[in-house]
Amino acid sequence: MPFHVLISDNVDKRAVALLQQSQDIRVTFEGDMPRDKVISILGDVDALVIRSATKADAALLEYAPNLKAIARAGVGVDNVDLNFATDKNIVVMNTPDGNTISTAEFTFGLMLSLARHIPQAHGSLAGGKWDRKSFTGVELRGKTLGVVGFGRIGRQVAKRANAFDMNVIAFDPFVLPDLAADMDVSMVDLDTLYAQSDFITLHTTVTDESRYMVNAATIAKMKKGVRIINAARGVLINDSDLAEAIKSGQVGGAGLDVYEPEPPTADNPLIGLPGVIHTPHLAASTSDAQNNVALDAAQLILDALLQGRYANVCNPKVLHK
Ligand code: MLT
């Protein structure tokens, strides 16, 4: 009997082709699949490939008695119940490399858009106006960029910021200062980053410490007029506090690609607020990144099912039970 692999989200089709090259694999794939349908199929599924739409929580995984591996085509595994997966001997893996550059480039797009009001100016002209007075911006050159989280994406953003002659500082308790110094970046504590940055960009994972880290108390420590970019996870920001700070002018603008929840609720105070640029979780949405993460995810599943080899394991305890 071939292994049954379910791809329940809209993953690049090249993943299907790669998996189907093996006669030992049978694939079910039809783009984004409603949760009810995923549950109805899971009974004989050996491996699951997902992006962020499928919520692989305990209630869903209960229906997958044969599941051995989950591959997340992307970085964040906040849509997977890692503890439950570990209990049920399901190995959860991600593809941390494939969308790094796309996300870093998108972050830069948000930063330039914030600095120069490009989306607002586009909207104005598309609406029939010729307004050259309302959109005076600032240069990035000489400004200080504070990078919160100096992992893969944070480092690529820093590299690009250096090319724009920005002064880059970063906070990451897990990164040695020497590595940053080699990239012309100074590692600082969070309070220093808040006090010195003209732009702050978030690239950290969600932990008890980082959840709602941008809030009224931390915003009060920031430079007046700071611009904040979030292409990581919505839950890093307290939306009401940020909205109030934008209205008061303490924060000069925000570029947001992520929300809690997604899609944002109708009462989200940031949506439509002047000074906020928002996009619907698009940072990794390039053909390049989606090709990379799909192929990486498919290869992880092939190695896991056919060779018993696991890489990029997000719940390593499962391998030492
Ligand atoms: C990720 O975690 O990889 C990104 O947020 C993109 C995505 O969710 O697909």
CSV table of C-alpha atoms and ligand atoms in Angstrom, one decimal:
chain,number,residue,atom,x,y,z
A,1,MET,CA,0.0,0.0,0.0
A,2,PRO,CA,1.5,3.4,-0.9
A,3,PHE,CA,1.7,6.1,1.7
A,4,HIS,CA,-1.1,8.6,1.6
A,5,VAL,CA,0.0,12.3,1.6
A,6,LEU,CA,-2.7,14.9,2.0
A,7,ILE,CA,-1.8,18.5,0.9
A,8,SER,CA,-4.6,20.5,2.4
A,9,ASP,CA,-3.5,24.0,1.6
A,10,ASN,CA,-2.8,25.8,-1.6
A,11,VAL,CA,0.8,24.7,-2.0
A,12,ASP,CA,2.7,25.1,-5.2
A,13,LYS,CA,1.8,22.2,-7.6
A,14,ARG,CA,5.5,21.3,-8.0
A,15,ALA,CA,5.2,19.7,-4.5
A,16,VAL,CA,2.6,17.3,-5.9
A,17,ALA,CA,4.7,16.4,-8.9
A,18,LEU,CA,7.8,15.7,-6.7
A,19,LEU,CA,5.8,13.5,-4.4
A,20,GLN,CA,4.2,11.6,-7.2
A,21,GLN,CA,7.5,10.7,-8.7
A,22,SER,CA,7.6,7.9,-6.1
A,23,GLN,CA,5.3,4.9,-6.7
A,24,ASP,CA,5.2,4.5,-2.9
A,25,ILE,CA,3.3,7.8,-2.5
A,26,ARG,CA,-0.4,8.6,-3.2
A,27,VAL,CA,-1.2,12.3,-3.1
A,28,THR,CA,-4.5,14.1,-2.4
A,29,PHE,CA,-4.4,17.7,-3.4
A,30,GLU,CA,-7.1,20.2,-4.4
A,31,GLY,CA,-5.9,23.6,-3.2
A,32,ASP,CA,-7.3,25.1,0.0
A,33,MET,CA,-9.5,22.3,1.5
A,34,PRO,CA,-12.4,23.1,3.9
A,35,ARG,CA,-11.7,21.8,7.4
A,36,ASP,CA,-14.6,19.4,7.3
A,37,LYS,CA,-13.2,17.8,4.2
A,38,VAL,CA,-9.7,17.5,5.7
A,39,ILE,CA,-11.2,15.8,8.7
A,40,SER,CA,-13.1,13.4,6.5
A,41,ILE,CA,-10.0,12.3,4.7
A,42,LEU,CA,-7.5,12.2,7.5
A,43,GLY,CA,-8.3,8.7,8.7
A,44,ASP,CA,-5.8,6.9,6.4
A,45,VAL,CA,-3.4,9.8,5.9
A,46,ASP,CA,0.3,9.1,6.6
A,47,ALA,CA,1.6,12.6,6.1
A,48,LEU,CA,0.2,16.1,5.9
A,49,VAL,CA,1.5,19.1,4.0
A,50,ILE,CA,0.1,22.5,5.0
A,51,ARG,CA,0.7,26.3,4.8
A,52,SER,CA,-1.0,28.5,7.4
A,53,ALA,CA,-4.7,28.0,6.4
A,54,THR,CA,-5.0,24.5,7.9
A,55,LYS,CA,-5.3,24.7,11.7
A,56,ALA,CA,-3.6,21.4,12.7
A,57,ASP,CA,-4.9,21.6,16.3
A,58,ALA,CA,-5.7,18.7,18.6
A,59,ALA,CA,-9.3,18.6,17.5
A,60,LEU,CA,-8.2,18.0,13.9
A,61,LEU,CA,-5.3,15.7,14.6
A,62,GLU,CA,-7.6,13.4,16.6
A,63,TYR,CA,-8.9,12.3,13.3
A,64,ALA,CA,-5.5,11.2,12.0
A,65,PRO,CA,-4.6,7.9,13.7
A,66,ASN,CA,-2.0,7.0,11.1
A,67,LEU,CA,-0.3,10.4,10.8
A,68,LYS,CA,3.4,10.2,11.0
A,69,ALA,CA,4.6,13.6,9.7
A,70,ILE,CA,3.5,17.1,9.1
A,71,ALA,CA,5.5,19.4,6.8
A,72,ARG,CA,4.7,23.1,7.0
A,73,ALA,CA,5.5,24.9,3.7
A,74,GLY,CA,6.7,28.0,5.4
A,75,VAL,CA,8.3,29.0,8.7
A,76,GLY,CA,5.7,29.5,11.4
A,77,VAL,CA,4.2,26.4,13.0
A,78,ASP,CA,1.8,28.4,15.2
A,79,ASN,CA,-1.0,26.7,13.4
A,80,VAL,CA,0.1,23.2,14.6
A,81,ASP,CA,-0.4,21.9,18.2
A,82,LEU,CA,3.2,20.8,18.7
A,83,ASN,CA,2.5,19.2,22.2
A,84,PHE,CA,-0.4,17.1,20.9
A,85,ALA,CA,1.6,16.1,17.8
A,86,THR,CA,4.5,15.0,20.1
A,87,ASP,CA,2.1,13.0,22.3
A,88,LYS,CA,0.8,11.2,19.1
A,89,ASN,CA,4.3,10.6,17.7
A,90,ILE,CA,3.8,12.9,14.8
A,91,VAL,CA,7.0,14.7,13.6
A,92,VAL,CA,6.4,18.3,12.7
A,93,MET,CA,8.8,19.9,10.2
A,94,ASN,CA,9.1,23.3,8.6
A,95,THR,CA,10.9,24.9,5.7
A,96,PRO,CA,12.7,27.8,7.2
A,97,ASP,CA,14.9,28.9,4.2
A,98,GLY,CA,12.6,29.1,1.2
A,99,ASN,CA,10.8,32.3,1.9
A,100,THR,CA,13.5,34.3,3.7
A,101,ILE,CA,14.4,36.6,0.8
A,102,SER,CA,10.8,37.2,-0.2
A,103,THR,CA,9.9,38.2,3.3
A,104,ALA,CA,12.9,40.5,3.7
A,105,GLU,CA,12.2,42.2,0.4
A,106,PHE,CA,8.5,42.7,1.3
A,107,THR,CA,9.6,44.2,4.7
A,108,PHE,CA,11.7,46.6,2.7
A,109,GLY,CA,8.7,47.4,0.5
A,110,LEU,CA,6.6,48.2,3.6
A,111,MET,CA,9.5,50.4,4.9
A,112,LEU,CA,9.9,52.4,1.7
A,113,SER,CA,6.1,52.7,1.4
A,114,LEU,CA,6.0,54.1,5.0
A,115,ALA,CA,8.8,56.5,4.3
A,116,ARG,CA,7.4,57.8,1.1
A,117,HIS,CA,3.6,57.2,1.4
A,118,ILE,CA,3.6,55.4,-1.9
A,119,PRO,CA,0.3,53.5,-1.4
A,120,GLN,CA,-1.5,56.6,-0.2
A,121,ALA,CA,-0.2,58.6,-3.2
A,122,HIS,CA,-1.2,55.9,-5.6
A,123,GLY,CA,-4.8,55.9,-4.1
A,124,SER,CA,-4.9,59.7,-4.4
A,125,LEU,CA,-3.9,59.8,-8.0
A,126,ALA,CA,-6.1,56.8,-8.9
A,127,GLY,CA,-9.0,58.8,-7.3
A,128,GLY,CA,-8.5,61.6,-9.7
A,129,LYS,CA,-6.3,64.0,-7.6
A,130,TRP,CA,-3.0,65.6,-8.5
A,131,ASP,CA,-1.7,66.2,-5.0
A,132,ARG,CA,2.0,66.8,-4.6
A,133,LYS,CA,1.9,68.4,-1.2
A,134,SER,CA,0.4,65.8,1.1
A,135,PHE,CA,3.0,63.0,0.5
A,136,THR,CA,6.3,64.5,1.5
A,137,GLY,CA,8.4,61.7,3.0
A,138,VAL,CA,11.7,61.0,4.6
A,139,GLU,CA,14.9,59.3,3.3
A,140,LEU,CA,16.0,56.0,4.7
A,141,ARG,CA,19.7,57.1,4.5
A,142,GLY,CA,21.1,58.0,7.9
A,143,LYS,CA,18.0,56.7,9.8
A,144,THR,CA,18.3,54.0,12.5
A,145,LEU,CA,16.6,50.7,11.8
A,146,GLY,CA,15.9,48.5,14.9
A,147,VAL,CA,15.6,44.9,14.0
A,148,VAL,CA,13.8,42.8,16.6
A,149,GLY,CA,14.8,39.2,16.0
A,150,PHE,CA,18.1,38.7,14.2
A,151,GLY,CA,17.4,35.3,12.6
A,152,ARG,CA,17.4,34.5,8.9
A,153,ILE,CA,14.9,37.2,7.9
A,154,GLY,CA,16.1,39.9,10.3
A,155,ARG,CA,19.6,39.5,8.9
A,156,GLN,CA,18.5,39.8,5.3
A,157,VAL,CA,16.6,42.9,6.1
A,158,ALA,CA,19.7,44.3,7.9
A,159,LYS,CA,21.8,43.6,4.8
A,160,ARG,CA,19.5,45.5,2.6
A,161,ALA,CA,19.3,48.4,5.1
A,162,ASN,CA,23.1,48.7,5.1
A,163,ALA,CA,22.9,49.0,1.3
A,164,PHE,CA,20.5,52.0,1.9
A,165,ASP,CA,23.1,53.6,4.3
A,166,MET,CA,20.9,53.0,7.3
A,167,ASN,CA,22.4,52.6,10.8
A,168,VAL,CA,21.2,49.1,11.9
A,169,ILE,CA,20.8,48.0,15.5
A,170,ALA,CA,19.3,44.7,16.5
A,171,PHE,CA,17.9,42.8,19.5
A,172,ASP,CA,18.1,39.1,19.8
A,173,PRO,CA,19.0,37.3,23.0
A,174,PHE,CA,20.2,34.2,21.1
A,175,VAL,CA,22.7,35.9,18.7
A,176,LEU,CA,26.3,36.6,19.6
A,177,PRO,CA,27.4,40.2,19.1
A,178,ASP,CA,30.4,39.1,16.9
A,179,LEU,CA,28.1,37.7,14.2
A,180,ALA,CA,26.2,41.0,14.1
A,181,ALA,CA,29.4,43.1,14.1
A,182,ASP,CA,30.6,41.2,11.0
A,183,MET,CA,27.4,42.5,9.3
A,184,ASP,CA,27.9,46.1,10.5
A,185,VAL,CA,25.1,45.7,13.0
A,186,SER,CA,25.2,46.5,16.7
A,187,MET,CA,23.3,44.2,19.1
A,188,VAL,CA,21.6,46.3,21.8
A,189,ASP,CA,19.0,45.7,24.5
A,190,LEU,CA,15.3,46.3,23.7
A,191,ASP,CA,15.1,49.6,25.6
A,192,THR,CA,18.0,51.0,23.6
A,193,LEU,CA,16.5,49.7,20.4
A,194,TYR,CA,13.2,51.4,21.3
A,195,ALA,CA,14.9,54.7,22.3
A,196,GLN,CA,17.2,55.0,19.2
A,197,SER,CA,15.2,53.6,16.2
A,198,ASP,CA,13.5,55.6,13.6
A,199,PHE,CA,12.1,52.4,12.1
A,200,ILE,CA,11.4,49.2,14.0
A,201,THR,CA,10.8,45.9,12.2
A,202,LEU,CA,9.7,42.7,13.9
A,203,HIS,CA,11.1,39.4,12.9
A,204,THR,CA,10.8,37.4,16.1
A,205,THR,CA,8.8,34.2,16.8
A,206,VAL,CA,5.9,34.3,19.2
A,207,THR,CA,6.9,33.5,22.8
A,208,ASP,CA,5.5,34.5,26.2
A,209,GLU,CA,8.0,37.4,26.1
A,210,SER,CA,7.3,38.6,22.6
A,211,ARG,CA,3.5,38.3,22.6
A,212,TYR,CA,2.1,41.9,22.5
A,213,MET,CA,5.6,43.2,22.9
A,214,VAL,CA,4.5,46.4,21.1
A,215,ASN,CA,2.1,47.9,23.6
A,216,ALA,CA,1.4,51.2,25.3
A,217,ALA,CA,4.3,50.8,27.8
A,218,THR,CA,6.9,49.9,25.2
A,219,ILE,CA,5.6,52.4,22.6
A,220,ALA,CA,6.2,55.1,25.3
A,221,LYS,CA,9.9,54.2,25.3
A,222,MET,CA,10.1,54.7,21.5
A,223,LYS,CA,11.3,57.8,19.6
A,224,LYS,CA,8.4,60.0,18.8
A,225,GLY,CA,7.3,59.4,15.2
A,226,VAL,CA,8.9,55.9,15.0
A,227,ARG,CA,7.5,53.8,12.1
A,228,ILE,CA,6.8,50.2,12.9
A,229,ILE,CA,6.8,47.3,10.5
A,230,ASN,CA,5.3,43.8,11.2
A,231,ALA,CA,5.6,41.0,8.7
A,232,ALA,CA,6.1,38.3,11.4
A,233,ARG,CA,3.0,37.6,13.4
A,234,GLY,CA,0.0,39.9,14.3
A,235,VAL,CA,0.0,38.8,18.0
A,236,LEU,CA,3.4,40.7,18.6
A,237,ILE,CA,1.4,43.9,18.6
A,238,ASN,CA,-1.4,45.2,20.8
A,239,ASP,CA,-3.6,46.7,18.1
A,240,SER,CA,-5.6,49.1,20.3
A,241,ASP,CA,-2.4,50.5,21.8
A,242,LEU,CA,-0.7,51.0,18.4
A,243,ALA,CA,-3.8,52.6,17.0
A,244,GLU,CA,-3.9,55.1,19.9
A,245,ALA,CA,-0.2,55.8,19.4
A,246,ILE,CA,-0.7,56.5,15.7
A,247,LYS,CA,-3.6,58.9,16.4
A,248,SER,CA,-1.5,60.8,19.0
A,249,GLY,CA,1.5,61.0,16.7
A,250,GLN,CA,3.8,59.0,19.0
A,251,VAL,CA,4.0,56.5,16.2
A,252,GLY,CA,4.5,58.0,12.8
A,253,GLY,CA,3.1,55.0,10.8
A,254,ALA,CA,2.8,51.3,10.6
A,255,GLY,CA,3.3,48.8,7.8
A,256,LEU,CA,1.4,45.6,8.7
A,257,ASP,CA,1.2,42.3,6.8
A,258,VAL,CA,0.0,40.1,9.7
A,259,TYR,CA,-2.9,40.2,12.1
A,260,GLU,CA,-4.4,38.4,15.0
A,261,PRO,CA,-6.7,36.8,14.0
A,262,GLU,CA,-6.4,36.5,10.2
A,263,PRO,CA,-8.3,37.8,8.5
A,264,PRO,CA,-8.6,40.8,10.9
A,265,THR,CA,-12.0,41.3,12.5
A,266,ALA,CA,-14.2,44.2,11.3
A,267,ASP,CA,-13.5,46.1,14.6
A,268,ASN,CA,-9.7,46.0,14.2
A,269,PRO,CA,-8.7,49.6,15.0
A,270,LEU,CA,-5.8,49.6,12.6
A,271,ILE,CA,-7.5,48.8,9.4
A,272,GLY,CA,-8.1,51.9,7.4
A,273,LEU,CA,-6.5,54.2,10.0
A,274,PRO,CA,-4.5,57.0,8.2
A,275,GLY,CA,-0.8,56.3,8.6
A,276,VAL,CA,-1.3,52.5,8.4
A,277,ILE,CA,-0.3,50.5,5.3
A,278,HIS,CA,-1.8,47.0,5.4
A,279,THR,CA,-1.5,44.0,3.2
A,280,PRO,CA,-3.1,40.5,3.6
A,281,HIS,CA,-0.1,38.3,4.8
A,282,LEU,CA,1.7,38.6,1.5
A,283,ALA,CA,5.3,38.7,2.5
A,284,ALA,CA,6.0,35.1,1.4
A,285,SER,CA,3.7,35.2,-1.6
A,286,THR,CA,6.1,35.1,-4.5
A,287,SER,CA,6.3,32.4,-7.1
A,288,ASP,CA,10.0,32.0,-6.0
A,289,ALA,CA,9.3,31.5,-2.3
A,290,GLN,CA,6.3,29.3,-2.9
A,291,ASN,CA,8.2,27.1,-5.3
A,292,ASN,CA,11.1,26.8,-2.7
A,293,VAL,CA,8.9,26.0,0.3
A,294,ALA,CA,6.7,23.5,-1.6
A,295,LEU,CA,9.7,21.6,-2.9
A,296,ASP,CA,11.3,21.7,0.5
A,297,ALA,CA,8.2,20.4,2.2
A,298,ALA,CA,7.7,17.6,-0.4
A,299,GLN,CA,11.3,16.5,0.1
A,300,LEU,CA,10.9,16.5,3.9
A,301,ILE,CA,7.9,14.1,3.5
A,302,LEU,CA,9.7,11.9,1.0
A,303,ASP,CA,12.7,11.6,3.3
A,304,ALA,CA,10.5,11.0,6.4
A,305,LEU,CA,8.2,8.4,4.9
A,306,LEU,CA,10.6,6.5,2.6
A,307,GLN,CA,13.9,6.9,4.5
A,308,GLY,CA,12.9,7.5,8.1
A,309,ARG,CA,15.1,10.7,7.9
A,310,TYR,CA,13.8,13.9,9.5
A,311,ALA,CA,15.1,17.4,9.1
A,312,ASN,CA,13.9,20.8,10.5
A,313,VAL,CA,12.0,19.1,13.2
A,314,CYS,CA,10.0,21.6,15.3
A,315,ASN,CA,9.1,19.2,18.1
A,316,PRO,CA,12.4,17.4,18.6
A,317,LYS,CA,11.2,15.6,21.7
A,318,VAL,CA,9.2,13.3,19.5
A,319,LEU,CA,12.4,11.8,18.3
A,320,HIS,CA,13.7,11.0,21.8
A,321,LYS,CA,10.6,9.4,23.3
B,1,MLT,C1,5.6,31.7,7.3
B,1,MLT,O1,5.4,31.5,8.5
B,1,MLT,O2,6.3,31.0,6.6
B,1,MLT,C2,5.0,32.9,6.7
B,1,MLT,O3,4.2,33.6,7.5
B,1,MLT,C3,4.3,32.7,5.4
B,1,MLT,C4,3.1,31.7,5.4
B,1,MLT,O4,2.4,31.6,6.4
B,1,MLT,O5,2.9,31.0,4.5
